[in-house]
Tab-separated table of C-alpha atoms in Angstrom:
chain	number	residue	atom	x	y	z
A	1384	UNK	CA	30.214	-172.239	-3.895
A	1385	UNK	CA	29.563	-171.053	-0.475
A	1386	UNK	CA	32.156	-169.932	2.043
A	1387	UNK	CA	32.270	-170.085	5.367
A	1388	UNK	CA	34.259	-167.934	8.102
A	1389	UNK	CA	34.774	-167.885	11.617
A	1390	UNK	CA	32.882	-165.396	13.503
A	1391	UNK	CA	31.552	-164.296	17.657
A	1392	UNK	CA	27.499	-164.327	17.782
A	1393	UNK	CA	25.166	-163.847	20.096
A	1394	UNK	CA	22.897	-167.098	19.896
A	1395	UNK	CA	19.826	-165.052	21.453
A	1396	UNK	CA	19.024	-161.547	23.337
A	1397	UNK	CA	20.785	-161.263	27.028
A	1398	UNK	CA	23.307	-164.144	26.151
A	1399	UNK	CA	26.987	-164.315	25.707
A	1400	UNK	CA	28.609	-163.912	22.557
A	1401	UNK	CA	29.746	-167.649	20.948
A	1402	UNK	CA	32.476	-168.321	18.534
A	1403	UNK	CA	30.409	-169.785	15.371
A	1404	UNK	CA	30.555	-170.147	11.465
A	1405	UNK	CA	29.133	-167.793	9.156
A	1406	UNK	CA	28.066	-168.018	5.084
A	1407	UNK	CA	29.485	-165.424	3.267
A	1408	UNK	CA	27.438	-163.846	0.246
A	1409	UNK	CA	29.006	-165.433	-3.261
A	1410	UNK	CA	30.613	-161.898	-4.460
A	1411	UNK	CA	29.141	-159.864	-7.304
A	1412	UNK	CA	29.921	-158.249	-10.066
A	1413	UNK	CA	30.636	-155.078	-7.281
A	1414	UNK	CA	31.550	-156.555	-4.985
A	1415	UNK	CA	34.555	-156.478	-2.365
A	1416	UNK	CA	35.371	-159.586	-0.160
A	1417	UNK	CA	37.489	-158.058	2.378
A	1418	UNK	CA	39.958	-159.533	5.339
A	1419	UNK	CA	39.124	-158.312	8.196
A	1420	UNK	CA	41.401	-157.510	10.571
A	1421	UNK	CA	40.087	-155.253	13.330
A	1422	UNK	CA	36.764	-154.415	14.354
A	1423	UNK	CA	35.722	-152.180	17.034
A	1424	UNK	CA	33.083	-152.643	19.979
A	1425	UNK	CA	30.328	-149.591	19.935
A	1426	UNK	CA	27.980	-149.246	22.637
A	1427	UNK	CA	25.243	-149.827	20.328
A	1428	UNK	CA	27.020	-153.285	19.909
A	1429	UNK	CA	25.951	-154.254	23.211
A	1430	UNK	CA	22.452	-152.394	23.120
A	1431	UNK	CA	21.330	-154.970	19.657
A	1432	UNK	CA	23.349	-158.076	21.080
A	1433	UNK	CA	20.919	-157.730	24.287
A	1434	UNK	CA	17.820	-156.984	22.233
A	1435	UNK	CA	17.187	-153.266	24.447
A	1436	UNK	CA	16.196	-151.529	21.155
A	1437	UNK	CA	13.735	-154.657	20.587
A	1438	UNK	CA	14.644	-155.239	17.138
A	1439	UNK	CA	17.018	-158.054	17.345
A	1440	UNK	CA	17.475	-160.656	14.759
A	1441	UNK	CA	19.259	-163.621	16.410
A	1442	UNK	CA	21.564	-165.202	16.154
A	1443	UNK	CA	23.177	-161.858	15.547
A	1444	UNK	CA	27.323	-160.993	14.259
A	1445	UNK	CA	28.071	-157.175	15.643
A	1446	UNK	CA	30.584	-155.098	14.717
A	1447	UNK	CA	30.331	-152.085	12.512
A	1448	UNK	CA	33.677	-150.371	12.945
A	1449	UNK	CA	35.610	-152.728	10.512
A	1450	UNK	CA	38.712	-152.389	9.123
A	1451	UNK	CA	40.659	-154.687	6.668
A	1452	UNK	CA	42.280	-155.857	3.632
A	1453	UNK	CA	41.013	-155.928	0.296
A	1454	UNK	CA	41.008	-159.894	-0.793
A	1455	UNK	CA	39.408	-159.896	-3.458
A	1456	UNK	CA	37.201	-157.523	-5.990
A	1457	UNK	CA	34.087	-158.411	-8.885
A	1458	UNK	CA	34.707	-158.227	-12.444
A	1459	UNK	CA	32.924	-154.580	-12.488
A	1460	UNK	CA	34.987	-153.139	-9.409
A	1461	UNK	CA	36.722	-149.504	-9.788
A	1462	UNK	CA	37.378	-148.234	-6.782
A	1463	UNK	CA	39.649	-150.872	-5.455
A	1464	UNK	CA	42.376	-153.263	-5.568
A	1465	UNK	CA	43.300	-156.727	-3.766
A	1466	UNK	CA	46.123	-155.338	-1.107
A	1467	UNK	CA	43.865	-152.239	-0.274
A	1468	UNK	CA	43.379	-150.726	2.922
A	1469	UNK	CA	39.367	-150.343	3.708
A	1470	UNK	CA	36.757	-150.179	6.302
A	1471	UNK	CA	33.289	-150.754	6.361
A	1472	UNK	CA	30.825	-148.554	8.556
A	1473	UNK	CA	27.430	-148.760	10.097
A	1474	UNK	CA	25.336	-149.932	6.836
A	1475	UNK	CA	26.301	-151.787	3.289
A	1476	UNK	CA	23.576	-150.692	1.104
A	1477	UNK	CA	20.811	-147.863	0.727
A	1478	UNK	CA	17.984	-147.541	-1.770
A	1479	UNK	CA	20.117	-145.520	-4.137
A	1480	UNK	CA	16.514	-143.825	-5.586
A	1481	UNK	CA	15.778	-141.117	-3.262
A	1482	UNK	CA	16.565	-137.912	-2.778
A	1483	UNK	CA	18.621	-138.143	-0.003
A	1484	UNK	CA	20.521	-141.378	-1.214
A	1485	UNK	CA	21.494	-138.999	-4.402
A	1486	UNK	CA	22.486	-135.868	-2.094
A	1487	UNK	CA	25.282	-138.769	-0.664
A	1488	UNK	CA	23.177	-138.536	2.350
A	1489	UNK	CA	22.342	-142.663	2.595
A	1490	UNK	CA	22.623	-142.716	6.100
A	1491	UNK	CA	19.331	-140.828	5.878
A	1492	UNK	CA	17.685	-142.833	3.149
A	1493	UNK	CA	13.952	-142.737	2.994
A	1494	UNK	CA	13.727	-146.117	2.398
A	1495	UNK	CA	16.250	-147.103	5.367
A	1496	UNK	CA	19.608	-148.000	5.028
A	1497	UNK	CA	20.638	-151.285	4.975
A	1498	UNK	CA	22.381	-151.870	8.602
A	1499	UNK	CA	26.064	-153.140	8.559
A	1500	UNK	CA	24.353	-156.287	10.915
A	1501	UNK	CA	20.879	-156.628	12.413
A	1502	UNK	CA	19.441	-155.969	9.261
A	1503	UNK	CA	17.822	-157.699	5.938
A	1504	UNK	CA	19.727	-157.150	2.522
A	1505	UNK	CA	17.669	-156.407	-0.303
A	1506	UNK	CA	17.334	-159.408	-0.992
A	1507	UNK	CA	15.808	-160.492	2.839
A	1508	UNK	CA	19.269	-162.184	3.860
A	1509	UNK	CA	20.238	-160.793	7.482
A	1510	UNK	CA	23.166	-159.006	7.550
A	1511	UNK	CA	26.442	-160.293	9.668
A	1512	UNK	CA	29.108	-157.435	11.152
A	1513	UNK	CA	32.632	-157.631	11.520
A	1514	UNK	CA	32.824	-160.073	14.806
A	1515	UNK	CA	34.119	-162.200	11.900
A	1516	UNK	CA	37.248	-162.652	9.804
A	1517	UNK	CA	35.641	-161.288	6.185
A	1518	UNK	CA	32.815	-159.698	4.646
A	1519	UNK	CA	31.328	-158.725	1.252
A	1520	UNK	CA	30.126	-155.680	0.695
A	1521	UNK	CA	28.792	-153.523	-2.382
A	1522	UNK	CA	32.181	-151.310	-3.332
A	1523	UNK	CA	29.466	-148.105	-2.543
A	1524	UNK	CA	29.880	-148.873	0.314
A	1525	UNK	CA	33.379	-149.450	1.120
A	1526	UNK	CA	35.817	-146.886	2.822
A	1527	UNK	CA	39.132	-146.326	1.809
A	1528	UNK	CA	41.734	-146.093	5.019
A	1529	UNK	CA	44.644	-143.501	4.299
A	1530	UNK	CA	48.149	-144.735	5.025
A	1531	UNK	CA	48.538	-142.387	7.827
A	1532	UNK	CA	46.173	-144.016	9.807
A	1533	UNK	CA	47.078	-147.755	12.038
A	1534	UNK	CA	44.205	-150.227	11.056
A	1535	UNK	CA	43.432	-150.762	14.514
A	1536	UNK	CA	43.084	-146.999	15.554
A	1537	UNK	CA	41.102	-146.484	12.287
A	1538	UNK	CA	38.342	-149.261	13.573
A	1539	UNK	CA	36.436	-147.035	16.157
A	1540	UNK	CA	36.648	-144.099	13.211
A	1541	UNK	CA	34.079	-145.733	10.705
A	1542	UNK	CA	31.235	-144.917	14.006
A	1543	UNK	CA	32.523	-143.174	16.569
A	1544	UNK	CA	35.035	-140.804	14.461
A	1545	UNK	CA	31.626	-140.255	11.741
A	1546	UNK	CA	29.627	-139.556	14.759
A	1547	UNK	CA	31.291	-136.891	15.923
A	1548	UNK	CA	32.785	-135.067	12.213
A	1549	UNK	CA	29.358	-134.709	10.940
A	1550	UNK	CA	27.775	-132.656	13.611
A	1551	UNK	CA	31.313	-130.604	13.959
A	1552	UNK	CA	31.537	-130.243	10.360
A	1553	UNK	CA	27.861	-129.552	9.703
A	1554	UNK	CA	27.413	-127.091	12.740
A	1555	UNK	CA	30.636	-125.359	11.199
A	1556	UNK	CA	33.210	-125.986	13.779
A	1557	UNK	CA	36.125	-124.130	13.218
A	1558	UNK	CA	38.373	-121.191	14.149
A	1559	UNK	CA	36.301	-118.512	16.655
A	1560	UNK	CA	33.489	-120.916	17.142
A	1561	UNK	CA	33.810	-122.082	21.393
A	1562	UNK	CA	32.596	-125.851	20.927
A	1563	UNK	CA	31.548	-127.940	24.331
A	1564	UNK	CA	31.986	-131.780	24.003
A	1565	UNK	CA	29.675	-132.951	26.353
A	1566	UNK	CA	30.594	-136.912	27.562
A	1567	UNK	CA	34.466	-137.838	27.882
A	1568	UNK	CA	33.713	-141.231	26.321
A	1569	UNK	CA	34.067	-143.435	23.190
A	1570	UNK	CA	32.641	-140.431	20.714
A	1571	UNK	CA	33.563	-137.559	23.491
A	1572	UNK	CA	36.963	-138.400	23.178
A	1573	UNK	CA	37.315	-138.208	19.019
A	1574	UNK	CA	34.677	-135.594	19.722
A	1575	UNK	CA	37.497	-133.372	21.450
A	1576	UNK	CA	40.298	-134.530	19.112
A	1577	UNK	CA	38.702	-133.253	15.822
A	1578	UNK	CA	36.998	-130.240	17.209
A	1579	UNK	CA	40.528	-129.344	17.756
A	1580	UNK	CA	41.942	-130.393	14.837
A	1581	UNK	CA	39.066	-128.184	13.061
A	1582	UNK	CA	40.533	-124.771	15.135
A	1583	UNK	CA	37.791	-124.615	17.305
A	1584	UNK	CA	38.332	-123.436	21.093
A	1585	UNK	CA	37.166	-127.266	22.580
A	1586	UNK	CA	35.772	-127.437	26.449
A	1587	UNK	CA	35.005	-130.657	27.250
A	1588	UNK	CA	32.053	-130.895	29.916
A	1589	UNK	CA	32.288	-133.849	32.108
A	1590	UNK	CA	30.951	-135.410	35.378
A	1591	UNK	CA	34.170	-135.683	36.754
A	1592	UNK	CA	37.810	-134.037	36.269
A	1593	UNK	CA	38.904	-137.702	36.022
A	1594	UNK	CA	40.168	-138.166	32.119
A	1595	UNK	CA	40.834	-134.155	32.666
A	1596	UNK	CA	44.553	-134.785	31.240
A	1597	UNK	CA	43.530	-136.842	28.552
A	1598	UNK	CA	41.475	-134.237	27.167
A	1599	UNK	CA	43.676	-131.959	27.435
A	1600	UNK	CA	46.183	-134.241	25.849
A	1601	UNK	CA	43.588	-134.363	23.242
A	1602	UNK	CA	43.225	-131.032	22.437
A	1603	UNK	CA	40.873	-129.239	24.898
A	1604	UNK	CA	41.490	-126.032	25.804
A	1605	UNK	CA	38.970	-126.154	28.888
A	1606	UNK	CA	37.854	-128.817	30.970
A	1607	UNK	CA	35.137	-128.420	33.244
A	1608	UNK	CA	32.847	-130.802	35.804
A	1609	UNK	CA	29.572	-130.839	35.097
A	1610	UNK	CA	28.949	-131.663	39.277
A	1611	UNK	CA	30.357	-128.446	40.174
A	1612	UNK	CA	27.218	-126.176	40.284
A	1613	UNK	CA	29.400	-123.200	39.013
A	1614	UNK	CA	30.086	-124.728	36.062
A	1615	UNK	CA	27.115	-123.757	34.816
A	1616	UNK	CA	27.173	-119.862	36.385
A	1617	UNK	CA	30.483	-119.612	35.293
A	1618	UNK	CA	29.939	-120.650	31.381
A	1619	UNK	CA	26.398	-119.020	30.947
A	1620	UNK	CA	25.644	-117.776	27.590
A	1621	UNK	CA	29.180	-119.062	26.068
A	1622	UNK	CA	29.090	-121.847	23.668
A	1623	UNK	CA	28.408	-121.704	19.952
A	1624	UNK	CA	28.110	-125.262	19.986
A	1625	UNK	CA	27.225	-128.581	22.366
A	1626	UNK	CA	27.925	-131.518	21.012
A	1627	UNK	CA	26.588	-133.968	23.496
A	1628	UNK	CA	27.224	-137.927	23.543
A	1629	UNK	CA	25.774	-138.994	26.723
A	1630	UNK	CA	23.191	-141.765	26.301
A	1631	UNK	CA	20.973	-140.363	29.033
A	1632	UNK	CA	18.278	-138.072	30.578
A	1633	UNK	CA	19.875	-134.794	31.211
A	1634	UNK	CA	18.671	-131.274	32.805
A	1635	UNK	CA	18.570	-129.594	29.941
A	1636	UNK	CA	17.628	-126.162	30.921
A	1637	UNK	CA	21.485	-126.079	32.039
A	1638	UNK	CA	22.878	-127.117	29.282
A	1639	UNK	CA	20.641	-124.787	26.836
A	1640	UNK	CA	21.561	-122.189	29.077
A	1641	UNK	CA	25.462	-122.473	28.129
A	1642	UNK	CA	24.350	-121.718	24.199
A	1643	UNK	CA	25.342	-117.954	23.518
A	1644	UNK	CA	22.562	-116.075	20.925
A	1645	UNK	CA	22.108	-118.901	17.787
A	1646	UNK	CA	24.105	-121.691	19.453
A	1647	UNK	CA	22.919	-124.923	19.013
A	1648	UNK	CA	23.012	-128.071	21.224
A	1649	UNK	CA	23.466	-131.658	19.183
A	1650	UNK	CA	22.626	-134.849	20.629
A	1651	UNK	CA	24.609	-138.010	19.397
A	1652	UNK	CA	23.984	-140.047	22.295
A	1653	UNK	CA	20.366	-141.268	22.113
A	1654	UNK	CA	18.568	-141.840	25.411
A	1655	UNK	CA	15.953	-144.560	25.050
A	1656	UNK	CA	12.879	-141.977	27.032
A	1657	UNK	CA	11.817	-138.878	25.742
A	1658	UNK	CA	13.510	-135.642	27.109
A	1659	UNK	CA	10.985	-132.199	27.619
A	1660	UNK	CA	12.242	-129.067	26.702
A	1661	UNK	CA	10.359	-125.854	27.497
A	1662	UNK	CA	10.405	-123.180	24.197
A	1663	UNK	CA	11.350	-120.590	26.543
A	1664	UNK	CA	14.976	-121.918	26.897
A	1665	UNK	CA	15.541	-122.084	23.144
A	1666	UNK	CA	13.944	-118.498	22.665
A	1667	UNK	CA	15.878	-116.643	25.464
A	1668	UNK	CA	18.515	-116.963	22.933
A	1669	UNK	CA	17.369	-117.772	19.726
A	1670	UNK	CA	19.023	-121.451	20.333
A	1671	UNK	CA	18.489	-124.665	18.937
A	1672	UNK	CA	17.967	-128.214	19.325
A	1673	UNK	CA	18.993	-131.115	17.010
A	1674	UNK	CA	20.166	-134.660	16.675
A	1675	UNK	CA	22.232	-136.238	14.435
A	1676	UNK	CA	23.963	-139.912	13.605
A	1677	UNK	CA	26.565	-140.894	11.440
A	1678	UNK	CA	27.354	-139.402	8.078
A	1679	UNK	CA	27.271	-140.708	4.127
A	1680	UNK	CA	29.887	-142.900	2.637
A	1681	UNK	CA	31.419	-139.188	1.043
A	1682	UNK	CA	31.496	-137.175	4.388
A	1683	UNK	CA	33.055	-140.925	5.962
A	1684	UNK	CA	35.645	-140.602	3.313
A	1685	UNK	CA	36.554	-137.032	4.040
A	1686	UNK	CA	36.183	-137.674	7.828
A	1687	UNK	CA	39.467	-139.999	7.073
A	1688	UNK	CA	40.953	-138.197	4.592
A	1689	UNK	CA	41.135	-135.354	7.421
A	1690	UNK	CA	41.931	-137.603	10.583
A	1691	UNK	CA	44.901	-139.257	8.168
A	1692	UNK	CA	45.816	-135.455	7.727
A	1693	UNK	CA	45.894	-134.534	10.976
A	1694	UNK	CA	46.939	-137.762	12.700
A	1695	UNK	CA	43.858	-138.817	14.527
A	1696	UNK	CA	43.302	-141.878	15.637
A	1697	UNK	CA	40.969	-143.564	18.594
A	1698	UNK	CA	42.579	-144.165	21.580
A	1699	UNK	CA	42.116	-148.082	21.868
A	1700	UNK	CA	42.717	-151.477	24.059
A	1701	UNK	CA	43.136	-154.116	21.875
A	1702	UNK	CA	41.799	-157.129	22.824
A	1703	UNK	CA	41.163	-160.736	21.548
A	1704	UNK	CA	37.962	-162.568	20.351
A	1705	UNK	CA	37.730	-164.610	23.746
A	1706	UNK	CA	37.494	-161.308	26.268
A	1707	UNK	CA	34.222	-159.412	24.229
A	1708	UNK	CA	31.756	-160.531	26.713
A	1709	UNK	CA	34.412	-159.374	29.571
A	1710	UNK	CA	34.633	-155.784	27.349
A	1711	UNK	CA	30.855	-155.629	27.349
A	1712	UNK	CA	30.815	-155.338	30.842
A	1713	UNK	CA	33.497	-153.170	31.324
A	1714	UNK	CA	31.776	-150.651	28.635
A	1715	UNK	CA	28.582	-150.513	30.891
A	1716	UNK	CA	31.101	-149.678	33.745
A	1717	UNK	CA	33.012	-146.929	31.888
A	1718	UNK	CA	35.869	-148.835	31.849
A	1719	UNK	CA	37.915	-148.421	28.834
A	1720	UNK	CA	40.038	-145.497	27.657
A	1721	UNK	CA	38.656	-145.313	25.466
A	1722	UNK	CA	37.075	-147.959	22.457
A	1723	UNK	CA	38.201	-151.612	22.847
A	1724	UNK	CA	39.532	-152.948	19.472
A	1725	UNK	CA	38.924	-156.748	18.593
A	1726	UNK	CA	42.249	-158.387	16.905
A	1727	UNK	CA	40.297	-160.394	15.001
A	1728	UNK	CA	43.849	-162.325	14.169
A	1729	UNK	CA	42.966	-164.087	17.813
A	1730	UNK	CA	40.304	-166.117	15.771
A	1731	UNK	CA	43.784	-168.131	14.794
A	1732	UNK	CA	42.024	-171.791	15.418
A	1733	UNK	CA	39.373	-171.176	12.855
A	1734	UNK	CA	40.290	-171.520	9.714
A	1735	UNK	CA	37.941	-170.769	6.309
A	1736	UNK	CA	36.276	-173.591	4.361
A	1737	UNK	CA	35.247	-173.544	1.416
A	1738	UNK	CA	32.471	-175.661	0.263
């Protein structure tokens, strides 16, 4: 018996996302069919629905910040019940094998993980994201969302709040370590939240003293504009880390130059052209240079775990099924404050079928 759900698409690259049907996967043995009820748009979302990475498969379901409702559960299921509270991330399956797979590191699997959309199963299906009203997924790869946390404001968490813990957590954020969020955005913004949560000193670097109130609201300590020339004079030397999130080209030298002796400057946000760095920046200092994505379904568990703890949640506009192409455009602008949330109850009309 296959099932069939309502769910937004993007029929090809560079056109507007379409209400449509979807098959759902017949669940497994391990699997969970889950209701969703909120998914969140990520700027990546918008990259893959207009093919600018160049590995689109169309027509393509988004979404990858999902949260939901446990509907139902396969006969071999441990981990959860129908009634639960869970979220799904950026990818539903990994090779399981390799080393970094076994080190709960599938984010980095060797073999690629299996993307939460815009991807092949195992089994060469293509994978469908949570612009929909359910999905299946492997319980390994199912979060479980603390009380403490609103379904909708736990959404933008399973990307944007991973995005930002890992680096934090990995660079050892904490008390006496002066941590610079670089980008007041989508990530900057849970960027500043958790450093602060964490006890580190947070300084937000931004173009603008715009969202200055917000982040201090947040939890900054500092804010500073990055189009004030003495910002960088005046913070020389200072930070421990830089956790930046801006999807462009930047200067570096400047920002390198802000790293006190072993700091360390982490890119989240990708730029699509190459950036040049000159050695004698990083060896002035003895500073560093890394990258890093999302974390594995154990450090996304903790990541909510510790945001339910603390009471983090993304700042959010909810917003129905019908206004996503209207919220794409308002992403490119900057226009959100600060991750739009899809109620993915406004997909009322459609109803499931089962065939």
């Amino acid at each position: 018996m296959t099932t069939t759900v309502p769910a937004l698409a993007a029929p090809a690259a560079n056109q507007p996302l379409v209400r449509t049907t979807i098959e759902l996967r017949t669940p497994g043995a391990n699997d969970v069919a889950i209701d969703i009820k909120f998914a969140g748009i990520c700027h990546s979302d918008i990259h893959q629905a207009r093919d600018e990475w160049g590995v689109g498969l169309f027509p393509m379901v988004p979404g990858h910040e999902i949260a939901g409702i446990v509907s139902a559960v396969g006969s071999d299921v441990t981990r959860y019940r129908v009634g639960d509270r869970v979220g799904v991330g950026c990818f539903v399956d990994s090779c399981r094998e390799c080393a970094n797979c076994l080190a709960g590191e599938e984010q980095y699997c060797l073999k690629g993980e299996v993307g939460t959309y815009n991807d092949r199963n195992h089994d060469g299906t293509p994978t469908n994201g949570g612009y929909s009203t359910a999905i299946v997924v492997d319980e390994n790869y199912v979060l479980g969302i603390p009380d403490g946390i609103e379904l909708s404001e736990a959404a933008p968490l399973l990307c944007a709040g991973i995005t930002l813990y890992s680096p934090l957590t990995n660079w050892k954020a904490g008390p006496g370590k002066k941590v610079a969020i670089l980008g007041m955005g989508g990530l900057g913004h849970m960027g500043v939240k958790i450093a602060h949560a964490l006890g580190a000193e947070v300084t937000v670097l931004s173009q603008t003293l715009s969202k200055k109130e917000d982040g201090l609201r947040f939890g900054a300590d500092h804010y500073y504009a990055t189009s004030d020339p003495t910002t960088f004079t005046e913070l020389e030397n200072h930070f421990d880390l830089i956790v930046n999130t801006v999807a462009a080209n930047l200067e570096l030298e400047g920002y390198l130059k802000l790293l006190a002796l072993n700091g360390t400057l982490v890119h989240v946000g990708i730029p699509t052209e190459p950036d040049s760095v000159k050695m004698v920046w990083l060896a002035a200092q003895r500073r560093s240079i890394a990258a890093s994505k999302i974390g594995g379904i154990r450090q996304t568990q903790e990541m909510l775990d510790f945001c339910a703890a603390h009471g983090i949640g993304a700042d959010i506009e909810i917003i129905s099924v019908d206004q996503v192409n209207e919220a794409y455009e308002r992403v490119i602008r900057s226009d959100v404050r600060y991750r739009f949330v899809i109620d993915v109850a406004t997909f009322a009309n459609e109803t499931r079928a089962d065939a």
